[in-house]
Amino acid sequence: MTTAEAPHLDLPQGLPSFQAPPKGFIGHALRAGWQDFRAAPIFGLLTGAAAMFAGWVLLGLTLWAGHTFWLILAVFGFPLVAPLCALGTYEVSRRIGAGLPTDVGAVFRRLRAEQGRQLPWLSMLLVVALLFWFFLGHMIFALFLGLKPMVNVTTSLDVFLSVDGLMMLALGTGVGGAFALLFFGICVLGLPLLLAREVDYVTAMLASLSYARTWGAPMLGWAVLIAALLFLAMLPALLGLLVVLPWLGHASWHIYAQVASGAR
């Protein structure tokens, strides 16, 4: 494998210079992401299919166990790990911009090379955050509805529409939204930054969070759009994830590429 095939061997050192989000940067990212998806669709389709099948397995297990409330937690928790699921599409877009091969083998080799770098640490943090969200969500449910008679989500809607149920949904939505915004801020530039440059994961997280806080309004718009598109993609039996997840993954790289100097 040559140096050109393994750009992780000679990545630029340290943080790039960040600039303000240019006008229309979200629309540009979506268009460029769609072009990348069409140019190299195989890895993106594999990513979307993996997320879709994982969702089906979770759905089957919760229905089998009779604890369909966990589906609500999964739906609201998925945006926490969606950037991690789409990580390979970042690499595909980076390779397209750098003129490198985009075949599945080359992408997998590049991602495998990350095992000895900083990306796994941030990945583990995202997984821990998702598990903590499930724990916290279950605590909130037990606090408000633990003593309520309930069979499952579809046959117990009256429980959710009670005073305790509405309070539980309000608190859970607020806590889940805060979690999602925090980890969006950490990952929106942090993940592509770790792929593109030689920098430790704490520095990448703080730089990403600082940028998201500085440019709160435009970055919040991107976060809301991601959440809305992912939610819509999950409605038709998760089938929309097959296209929407990789599309957003490619677009996320182009968000980074527009604000970071020397992104490629």
Short mmCIF file of N, CA and C in Angstrom, two decimals, residues 45-207:
data_model
loop_
_atom_site.label_atom_id
_atom_site.label_comp_id
_atom_site.label_asym_id
_atom_site.label_seq_id
_atom_site.Cartn_x
_atom_site.Cartn_y
_atom_site.Cartn_z
N LEU A 45 -24.34 2.97 0.43
CA LEU A 45 -25.47 2.03 0.51
C LEU A 45 -25.22 0.96 1.56
N LEU A 46 -23.97 0.50 1.66
CA LEU A 46 -23.64 -0.47 2.70
C LEU A 46 -23.86 0.14 4.09
N THR A 47 -23.48 1.40 4.25
CA THR A 47 -23.67 2.08 5.53
C THR A 47 -25.15 2.21 5.86
N GLY A 48 -25.94 2.68 4.90
CA GLY A 48 -27.36 2.83 5.13
C GLY A 48 -28.05 1.50 5.40
N ALA A 49 -27.64 0.46 4.66
CA ALA A 49 -28.24 -0.86 4.86
C ALA A 49 -27.91 -1.42 6.23
N ALA A 50 -26.67 -1.21 6.69
CA ALA A 50 -26.28 -1.70 8.01
C ALA A 50 -27.11 -1.03 9.10
N ALA A 51 -27.31 0.29 9.00
CA ALA A 51 -28.12 1.00 9.99
C ALA A 51 -29.57 0.53 9.93
N MET A 52 -30.07 0.30 8.73
CA MET A 52 -31.45 -0.13 8.56
C MET A 52 -31.67 -1.52 9.17
N PHE A 53 -30.79 -2.45 8.88
CA PHE A 53 -30.93 -3.80 9.41
C PHE A 53 -30.74 -3.82 10.93
N ALA A 54 -29.83 -2.99 11.45
CA ALA A 54 -29.66 -2.91 12.90
C ALA A 54 -30.94 -2.41 13.55
N GLY A 55 -31.60 -1.44 12.91
CA GLY A 55 -32.87 -0.95 13.43
C GLY A 55 -33.95 -2.01 13.41
N TRP A 56 -33.97 -2.81 12.35
CA TRP A 56 -34.95 -3.89 12.28
C TRP A 56 -34.72 -4.92 13.40
N VAL A 57 -33.46 -5.22 13.65
CA VAL A 57 -33.14 -6.17 14.72
C VAL A 57 -33.60 -5.62 16.07
N LEU A 58 -33.32 -4.33 16.31
CA LEU A 58 -33.76 -3.71 17.56
C LEU A 58 -35.27 -3.72 17.68
N LEU A 59 -35.96 -3.42 16.58
CA LEU A 59 -37.42 -3.46 16.58
C LEU A 59 -37.93 -4.85 16.91
N GLY A 60 -37.34 -5.86 16.28
CA GLY A 60 -37.76 -7.24 16.53
C GLY A 60 -37.54 -7.65 17.98
N LEU A 61 -36.39 -7.27 18.54
CA LEU A 61 -36.09 -7.65 19.92
C LEU A 61 -37.04 -6.98 20.91
N THR A 62 -37.33 -5.69 20.69
CA THR A 62 -38.21 -4.99 21.62
C THR A 62 -39.65 -5.50 21.52
N LEU A 63 -40.09 -5.83 20.31
CA LEU A 63 -41.43 -6.40 20.17
C LEU A 63 -41.50 -7.78 20.80
N TRP A 64 -40.45 -8.56 20.63
CA TRP A 64 -40.41 -9.90 21.23
C TRP A 64 -40.40 -9.84 22.75
N ALA A 65 -39.66 -8.85 23.30
CA ALA A 65 -39.57 -8.72 24.75
C ALA A 65 -40.76 -7.98 25.35
N GLY A 66 -41.54 -7.31 24.50
CA GLY A 66 -42.70 -6.58 25.01
C GLY A 66 -42.36 -5.26 25.67
N HIS A 67 -41.17 -4.71 25.38
CA HIS A 67 -40.75 -3.43 25.98
C HIS A 67 -40.56 -2.40 24.87
N THR A 68 -41.64 -2.09 24.19
CA THR A 68 -41.53 -1.21 23.03
C THR A 68 -41.24 0.23 23.40
N PHE A 69 -41.29 0.57 24.70
CA PHE A 69 -40.90 1.91 25.11
C PHE A 69 -39.45 2.20 24.72
N TRP A 70 -38.63 1.14 24.67
CA TRP A 70 -37.23 1.33 24.31
C TRP A 70 -37.08 1.87 22.90
N LEU A 71 -38.10 1.65 22.06
CA LEU A 71 -38.03 2.19 20.70
C LEU A 71 -38.01 3.71 20.70
N ILE A 72 -38.75 4.31 21.63
CA ILE A 72 -38.73 5.77 21.73
C ILE A 72 -37.34 6.26 22.06
N LEU A 73 -36.69 5.59 23.02
CA LEU A 73 -35.33 5.97 23.39
C LEU A 73 -34.37 5.77 22.22
N ALA A 74 -34.59 4.69 21.46
CA ALA A 74 -33.70 4.43 20.33
C ALA A 74 -33.86 5.49 19.24
N VAL A 75 -35.11 5.88 18.98
CA VAL A 75 -35.36 6.90 17.94
C VAL A 75 -34.69 8.22 18.31
N PHE A 76 -34.82 8.63 19.58
CA PHE A 76 -34.23 9.89 20.00
C PHE A 76 -32.73 9.77 20.23
N GLY A 77 -32.25 8.55 20.46
CA GLY A 77 -30.82 8.36 20.69
C GLY A 77 -30.01 8.15 19.43
N PHE A 78 -30.67 7.77 18.34
CA PHE A 78 -29.93 7.47 17.12
C PHE A 78 -29.10 8.65 16.60
N PRO A 79 -29.62 9.90 16.66
CA PRO A 79 -28.78 11.02 16.19
C PRO A 79 -27.46 11.15 16.94
N LEU A 80 -27.37 10.58 18.17
CA LEU A 80 -26.11 10.64 18.90
C LEU A 80 -25.00 9.86 18.19
N VAL A 81 -25.38 8.73 17.59
CA VAL A 81 -24.36 7.88 16.97
C VAL A 81 -24.43 7.89 15.45
N ALA A 82 -25.38 8.63 14.88
CA ALA A 82 -25.47 8.69 13.42
C ALA A 82 -24.17 9.17 12.77
N PRO A 83 -23.49 10.19 13.34
CA PRO A 83 -22.22 10.58 12.72
C PRO A 83 -21.20 9.46 12.70
N LEU A 84 -21.21 8.63 13.74
CA LEU A 84 -20.28 7.50 13.78
C LEU A 84 -20.65 6.46 12.73
N CYS A 85 -21.95 6.23 12.55
CA CYS A 85 -22.40 5.28 11.54
C CYS A 85 -21.98 5.72 10.13
N ALA A 86 -21.97 7.03 9.91
CA ALA A 86 -21.67 7.56 8.58
C ALA A 86 -20.20 7.91 8.40
N LEU A 87 -19.36 7.46 9.31
CA LEU A 87 -17.95 7.86 9.29
C LEU A 87 -17.26 7.50 7.98
N GLY A 88 -17.58 6.32 7.44
CA GLY A 88 -16.95 5.91 6.19
C GLY A 88 -17.27 6.82 5.03
N THR A 89 -18.46 7.44 5.05
CA THR A 89 -18.80 8.35 3.95
C THR A 89 -17.96 9.62 4.02
N TYR A 90 -17.54 10.02 5.23
CA TYR A 90 -16.61 11.15 5.33
C TYR A 90 -15.33 10.83 4.55
N GLU A 91 -14.84 9.60 4.76
CA GLU A 91 -13.60 9.20 4.10
C GLU A 91 -13.78 9.11 2.59
N VAL A 92 -14.93 8.65 2.14
CA VAL A 92 -15.19 8.59 0.70
C VAL A 92 -15.15 10.00 0.10
N SER A 93 -15.82 10.94 0.75
CA SER A 93 -15.82 12.32 0.24
C SER A 93 -14.42 12.92 0.30
N ARG A 94 -13.68 12.64 1.35
CA ARG A 94 -12.31 13.14 1.44
C ARG A 94 -11.47 12.60 0.29
N ARG A 95 -11.67 11.33 -0.04
CA ARG A 95 -10.91 10.71 -1.11
C ARG A 95 -11.30 11.27 -2.48
N ILE A 96 -12.58 11.52 -2.67
CA ILE A 96 -13.02 12.12 -3.93
C ILE A 96 -12.35 13.48 -4.11
N GLY A 97 -12.33 14.28 -3.06
CA GLY A 97 -11.71 15.59 -3.14
C GLY A 97 -10.21 15.53 -3.35
N ALA A 98 -9.56 14.48 -2.82
CA ALA A 98 -8.11 14.35 -2.95
C ALA A 98 -7.69 13.55 -4.17
N GLY A 99 -8.66 13.05 -4.94
CA GLY A 99 -8.34 12.27 -6.12
C GLY A 99 -7.81 10.89 -5.82
N LEU A 100 -8.20 10.32 -4.69
CA LEU A 100 -7.75 8.98 -4.28
C LEU A 100 -8.82 7.95 -4.63
N PRO A 101 -8.44 6.66 -4.69
CA PRO A 101 -9.42 5.61 -4.98
C PRO A 101 -10.53 5.57 -3.93
N THR A 102 -11.74 5.28 -4.38
CA THR A 102 -12.89 5.25 -3.47
C THR A 102 -13.53 3.87 -3.39
N ASP A 103 -12.81 2.84 -3.81
CA ASP A 103 -13.38 1.49 -3.72
C ASP A 103 -13.51 1.09 -2.25
N VAL A 104 -14.39 0.13 -2.00
CA VAL A 104 -14.71 -0.27 -0.63
C VAL A 104 -13.46 -0.74 0.11
N GLY A 105 -12.60 -1.49 -0.57
CA GLY A 105 -11.39 -1.98 0.08
C GLY A 105 -10.50 -0.86 0.56
N ALA A 106 -10.31 0.17 -0.28
CA ALA A 106 -9.46 1.29 0.10
C ALA A 106 -10.03 2.04 1.30
N VAL A 107 -11.35 2.21 1.32
CA VAL A 107 -11.98 2.93 2.43
C VAL A 107 -11.85 2.12 3.71
N PHE A 108 -12.09 0.80 3.64
CA PHE A 108 -11.97 -0.03 4.83
C PHE A 108 -10.53 -0.06 5.35
N ARG A 109 -9.56 -0.07 4.46
CA ARG A 109 -8.16 -0.06 4.91
C ARG A 109 -7.85 1.24 5.63
N ARG A 110 -8.37 2.33 5.11
CA ARG A 110 -8.13 3.63 5.75
C ARG A 110 -8.78 3.70 7.13
N LEU A 111 -10.01 3.20 7.23
CA LEU A 111 -10.68 3.21 8.53
C LEU A 111 -10.01 2.25 9.51
N ARG A 112 -9.53 1.13 8.99
CA ARG A 112 -8.84 0.18 9.86
C ARG A 112 -7.56 0.80 10.42
N ALA A 113 -6.92 1.63 9.63
CA ALA A 113 -5.69 2.29 10.08
C ALA A 113 -5.95 3.25 11.24
N GLU A 114 -7.21 3.65 11.42
CA GLU A 114 -7.55 4.56 12.51
C GLU A 114 -7.50 3.88 13.87
N GLN A 115 -7.37 2.56 13.90
CA GLN A 115 -7.37 1.85 15.17
C GLN A 115 -6.24 2.31 16.09
N GLY A 116 -5.14 2.70 15.50
CA GLY A 116 -4.01 3.14 16.31
C GLY A 116 -3.94 4.63 16.51
N ARG A 117 -4.99 5.36 16.14
CA ARG A 117 -4.97 6.81 16.26
C ARG A 117 -6.02 7.27 17.28
N GLN A 118 -6.59 8.42 17.08
CA GLN A 118 -7.45 9.05 18.08
C GLN A 118 -8.93 8.80 17.89
N LEU A 119 -9.32 8.40 16.68
CA LEU A 119 -10.73 8.26 16.37
C LEU A 119 -11.46 7.25 17.26
N PRO A 120 -10.86 6.11 17.60
CA PRO A 120 -11.58 5.17 18.47
C PRO A 120 -11.97 5.75 19.82
N TRP A 121 -11.19 6.69 20.35
CA TRP A 121 -11.54 7.28 21.64
C TRP A 121 -12.83 8.09 21.55
N LEU A 122 -12.95 8.87 20.51
CA LEU A 122 -14.19 9.64 20.33
C LEU A 122 -15.35 8.71 20.01
N SER A 123 -15.09 7.64 19.28
CA SER A 123 -16.14 6.67 18.97
C SER A 123 -16.67 6.02 20.25
N MET A 124 -15.76 5.64 21.14
CA MET A 124 -16.18 5.04 22.41
C MET A 124 -16.99 6.02 23.24
N LEU A 125 -16.62 7.29 23.19
CA LEU A 125 -17.36 8.30 23.93
C LEU A 125 -18.80 8.39 23.42
N LEU A 126 -18.99 8.30 22.12
CA LEU A 126 -20.33 8.36 21.54
C LEU A 126 -21.15 7.14 21.97
N VAL A 127 -20.53 5.97 21.97
CA VAL A 127 -21.24 4.76 22.39
C VAL A 127 -21.64 4.85 23.86
N VAL A 128 -20.72 5.31 24.70
CA VAL A 128 -21.03 5.48 26.12
C VAL A 128 -22.17 6.48 26.30
N ALA A 129 -22.15 7.56 25.50
CA ALA A 129 -23.22 8.56 25.58
C ALA A 129 -24.58 7.94 25.24
N LEU A 130 -24.60 7.08 24.22
CA LEU A 130 -25.86 6.43 23.84
C LEU A 130 -26.35 5.52 24.96
N LEU A 131 -25.44 4.75 25.56
CA LEU A 131 -25.83 3.86 26.65
C LEU A 131 -26.33 4.67 27.86
N PHE A 132 -25.65 5.78 28.15
CA PHE A 132 -26.09 6.62 29.26
C PHE A 132 -27.46 7.23 28.97
N TRP A 133 -27.70 7.59 27.70
CA TRP A 133 -29.01 8.12 27.33
C TRP A 133 -30.11 7.08 27.58
N PHE A 134 -29.85 5.81 27.23
CA PHE A 134 -30.83 4.76 27.49
C PHE A 134 -31.08 4.64 28.99
N PHE A 135 -30.01 4.67 29.78
CA PHE A 135 -30.15 4.58 31.24
C PHE A 135 -30.94 5.76 31.79
N LEU A 136 -30.59 6.96 31.35
CA LEU A 136 -31.25 8.16 31.84
C LEU A 136 -32.71 8.20 31.39
N GLY A 137 -32.95 7.81 30.12
CA GLY A 137 -34.32 7.78 29.63
C GLY A 137 -35.18 6.81 30.41
N HIS A 138 -34.62 5.67 30.77
CA HIS A 138 -35.38 4.69 31.55
C HIS A 138 -35.66 5.22 32.95
N MET A 139 -34.69 5.96 33.51
CA MET A 139 -34.92 6.56 34.83
C MET A 139 -36.05 7.58 34.77
N ILE A 140 -36.07 8.41 33.73
CA ILE A 140 -37.12 9.42 33.58
C ILE A 140 -38.48 8.74 33.43
N PHE A 141 -38.51 7.66 32.63
CA PHE A 141 -39.75 6.91 32.46
C PHE A 141 -40.23 6.34 33.79
N ALA A 142 -39.30 5.73 34.54
CA ALA A 142 -39.67 5.12 35.82
C ALA A 142 -40.12 6.19 36.82
N LEU A 143 -39.53 7.36 36.77
CA LEU A 143 -39.87 8.43 37.70
C LEU A 143 -41.32 8.87 37.53
N PHE A 144 -41.78 8.96 36.29
CA PHE A 144 -43.13 9.47 36.02
C PHE A 144 -44.16 8.36 35.81
N LEU A 145 -43.75 7.26 35.18
CA LEU A 145 -44.73 6.25 34.77
C LEU A 145 -44.41 4.86 35.31
N GLY A 146 -43.50 4.77 36.24
CA GLY A 146 -43.09 3.46 36.73
C GLY A 146 -44.20 2.65 37.36
N LEU A 147 -45.19 3.32 37.94
CA LEU A 147 -46.28 2.62 38.61
C LEU A 147 -47.56 2.58 37.77
N LYS A 148 -47.47 3.07 36.52
CA LYS A 148 -48.66 3.08 35.66
C LYS A 148 -48.79 1.74 34.94
N PRO A 149 -50.03 1.22 34.83
CA PRO A 149 -50.23 0.00 34.04
C PRO A 149 -49.98 0.27 32.57
N MET A 150 -49.16 -0.55 31.94
CA MET A 150 -48.79 -0.26 30.56
C MET A 150 -48.40 -1.55 29.86
N VAL A 151 -48.92 -1.75 28.66
CA VAL A 151 -48.57 -2.94 27.89
C VAL A 151 -47.46 -2.61 26.91
N ASN A 152 -47.71 -1.70 26.02
CA ASN A 152 -46.67 -1.23 25.11
C ASN A 152 -47.07 0.13 24.56
N VAL A 153 -46.22 0.68 23.73
CA VAL A 153 -46.44 2.04 23.24
C VAL A 153 -47.74 2.16 22.47
N THR A 154 -48.03 1.20 21.61
CA THR A 154 -49.18 1.33 20.72
C THR A 154 -50.51 1.12 21.43
N THR A 155 -50.55 0.34 22.52
CA THR A 155 -51.81 0.08 23.20
C THR A 155 -51.95 0.86 24.50
N SER A 156 -51.01 1.75 24.78
CA SER A 156 -51.05 2.49 26.04
C SER A 156 -50.86 3.98 25.81
N LEU A 157 -51.38 4.49 24.71
CA LEU A 157 -51.21 5.90 24.40
C LEU A 157 -51.87 6.79 25.45
N ASP A 158 -52.94 6.29 26.10
CA ASP A 158 -53.61 7.10 27.10
C ASP A 158 -52.69 7.39 28.28
N VAL A 159 -51.75 6.48 28.57
CA VAL A 159 -50.79 6.70 29.64
C VAL A 159 -49.88 7.87 29.30
N PHE A 160 -49.43 7.94 28.05
CA PHE A 160 -48.55 9.03 27.62
C PHE A 160 -49.28 10.37 27.60
N LEU A 161 -50.61 10.33 27.42
CA LEU A 161 -51.39 11.57 27.36
C LEU A 161 -51.88 12.02 28.73
N SER A 162 -51.55 11.27 29.76
CA SER A 162 -51.87 11.70 31.12
C SER A 162 -50.93 12.83 31.53
N VAL A 163 -51.19 13.44 32.68
CA VAL A 163 -50.33 14.54 33.16
C VAL A 163 -48.91 14.04 33.36
N ASP A 164 -48.77 12.87 34.02
CA ASP A 164 -47.44 12.32 34.24
C ASP A 164 -46.76 11.97 32.92
N GLY A 165 -47.55 11.45 31.98
CA GLY A 165 -46.99 11.07 30.70
C GLY A 165 -46.48 12.27 29.93
N LEU A 166 -47.26 13.34 29.93
CA LEU A 166 -46.84 14.55 29.22
C LEU A 166 -45.62 15.18 29.88
N MET A 167 -45.56 15.15 31.21
CA MET A 167 -44.39 15.67 31.91
C MET A 167 -43.16 14.83 31.59
N MET A 168 -43.35 13.52 31.53
CA MET A 168 -42.24 12.63 31.18
C MET A 168 -41.73 12.92 29.78
N LEU A 169 -42.64 13.08 28.82
CA LEU A 169 -42.24 13.36 27.45
C LEU A 169 -41.54 14.71 27.34
N ALA A 170 -42.03 15.70 28.08
CA ALA A 170 -41.41 17.03 28.03
C ALA A 170 -39.99 16.98 28.60
N LEU A 171 -39.83 16.35 29.76
CA LEU A 171 -38.50 16.28 30.37
C LEU A 171 -37.56 15.43 29.52
N GLY A 172 -38.07 14.29 29.04
CA GLY A 172 -37.24 13.42 28.21
C GLY A 172 -36.80 14.10 26.92
N THR A 173 -37.71 14.86 26.31
CA THR A 173 -37.35 15.57 25.09
C THR A 173 -36.30 16.65 25.37
N GLY A 174 -36.47 17.35 26.49
CA GLY A 174 -35.50 18.38 26.84
C GLY A 174 -34.12 17.80 27.11
N VAL A 175 -34.07 16.73 27.89
CA VAL A 175 -32.79 16.09 28.20
C VAL A 175 -32.17 15.50 26.95
N GLY A 176 -32.99 14.82 26.14
CA GLY A 176 -32.48 14.23 24.90
C GLY A 176 -31.97 15.28 23.94
N GLY A 177 -32.70 16.40 23.86
CA GLY A 177 -32.25 17.48 22.98
C GLY A 177 -30.93 18.07 23.43
N ALA A 178 -30.76 18.22 24.75
CA ALA A 178 -29.50 18.75 25.27
C ALA A 178 -28.35 17.80 24.96
N PHE A 179 -28.58 16.49 25.14
CA PHE A 179 -27.57 15.50 24.79
C PHE A 179 -27.21 15.60 23.31
N ALA A 180 -28.24 15.66 22.47
CA ALA A 180 -28.01 15.67 21.03
C ALA A 180 -27.21 16.91 20.61
N LEU A 181 -27.56 18.07 21.17
CA LEU A 181 -26.85 19.30 20.81
C LEU A 181 -25.40 19.25 21.27
N LEU A 182 -25.17 18.72 22.48
CA LEU A 182 -23.80 18.63 22.99
C LEU A 182 -22.94 17.76 22.08
N PHE A 183 -23.46 16.60 21.72
CA PHE A 183 -22.65 15.69 20.92
C PHE A 183 -22.62 16.08 19.44
N PHE A 184 -23.62 16.81 19.00
CA PHE A 184 -23.51 17.41 17.67
C PHE A 184 -22.35 18.39 17.65
N GLY A 185 -22.28 19.25 18.68
CA GLY A 185 -21.20 20.21 18.76
C GLY A 185 -19.84 19.56 18.80
N ILE A 186 -19.73 18.42 19.47
CA ILE A 186 -18.46 17.71 19.57
C ILE A 186 -18.07 17.07 18.25
N CYS A 187 -19.07 16.55 17.53
CA CYS A 187 -18.79 15.71 16.36
C CYS A 187 -18.83 16.44 15.03
N VAL A 188 -19.54 17.56 14.94
CA VAL A 188 -19.79 18.17 13.64
C VAL A 188 -18.49 18.49 12.92
N LEU A 189 -17.48 18.93 13.64
CA LEU A 189 -16.15 19.11 13.05
C LEU A 189 -15.14 18.14 13.62
N GLY A 190 -15.43 17.59 14.81
CA GLY A 190 -14.47 16.72 15.47
C GLY A 190 -14.16 15.45 14.71
N LEU A 191 -15.18 14.77 14.21
CA LEU A 191 -14.96 13.52 13.49
C LEU A 191 -14.21 13.73 12.17
N PRO A 192 -14.66 14.63 11.29
CA PRO A 192 -13.88 14.83 10.06
C PRO A 192 -12.48 15.38 10.34
N LEU A 193 -12.33 16.16 11.41
CA LEU A 193 -11.02 16.70 11.76
C LEU A 193 -10.05 15.58 12.10
N LEU A 194 -10.51 14.58 12.82
CA LEU A 194 -9.64 13.46 13.19
C LEU A 194 -9.25 12.63 11.97
N LEU A 195 -10.12 12.59 10.97
CA LEU A 195 -9.78 11.88 9.73
C LEU A 195 -8.78 12.66 8.89
N ALA A 196 -8.87 13.98 8.94
CA ALA A 196 -8.12 14.82 8.01
C ALA A 196 -6.76 15.25 8.54
N ARG A 197 -6.60 15.29 9.88
CA ARG A 197 -5.37 15.85 10.43
C ARG A 197 -4.88 15.03 11.62
N GLU A 198 -3.63 15.23 11.96
CA GLU A 198 -3.03 14.56 13.11
C GLU A 198 -3.23 15.44 14.33
N VAL A 199 -4.26 15.12 15.12
CA VAL A 199 -4.61 15.92 16.29
C VAL A 199 -5.26 14.99 17.31
N ASP A 200 -5.08 15.27 18.60
CA ASP A 200 -5.67 14.41 19.61
C ASP A 200 -7.16 14.66 19.72
N TYR A 201 -7.88 13.64 20.20
CA TYR A 201 -9.34 13.70 20.15
C TYR A 201 -9.92 14.76 21.09
N VAL A 202 -9.25 15.05 22.20
CA VAL A 202 -9.76 16.10 23.10
C VAL A 202 -9.68 17.46 22.42
N THR A 203 -8.55 17.72 21.76
CA THR A 203 -8.40 18.99 21.03
C THR A 203 -9.45 19.10 19.92
N ALA A 204 -9.68 18.00 19.21
CA ALA A 204 -10.69 18.00 18.14
C ALA A 204 -12.08 18.27 18.69
N MET A 205 -12.41 17.64 19.81
CA MET A 205 -13.72 17.86 20.43
C MET A 205 -13.91 19.31 20.85
N LEU A 206 -12.90 19.85 21.52
CA LEU A 206 -13.02 21.22 22.02
C LEU A 206 -13.08 22.22 20.87
N ALA A 207 -12.28 21.99 19.83
CA ALA A 207 -12.31 22.89 18.67
C ALA A 207 -13.68 22.86 18.00
#
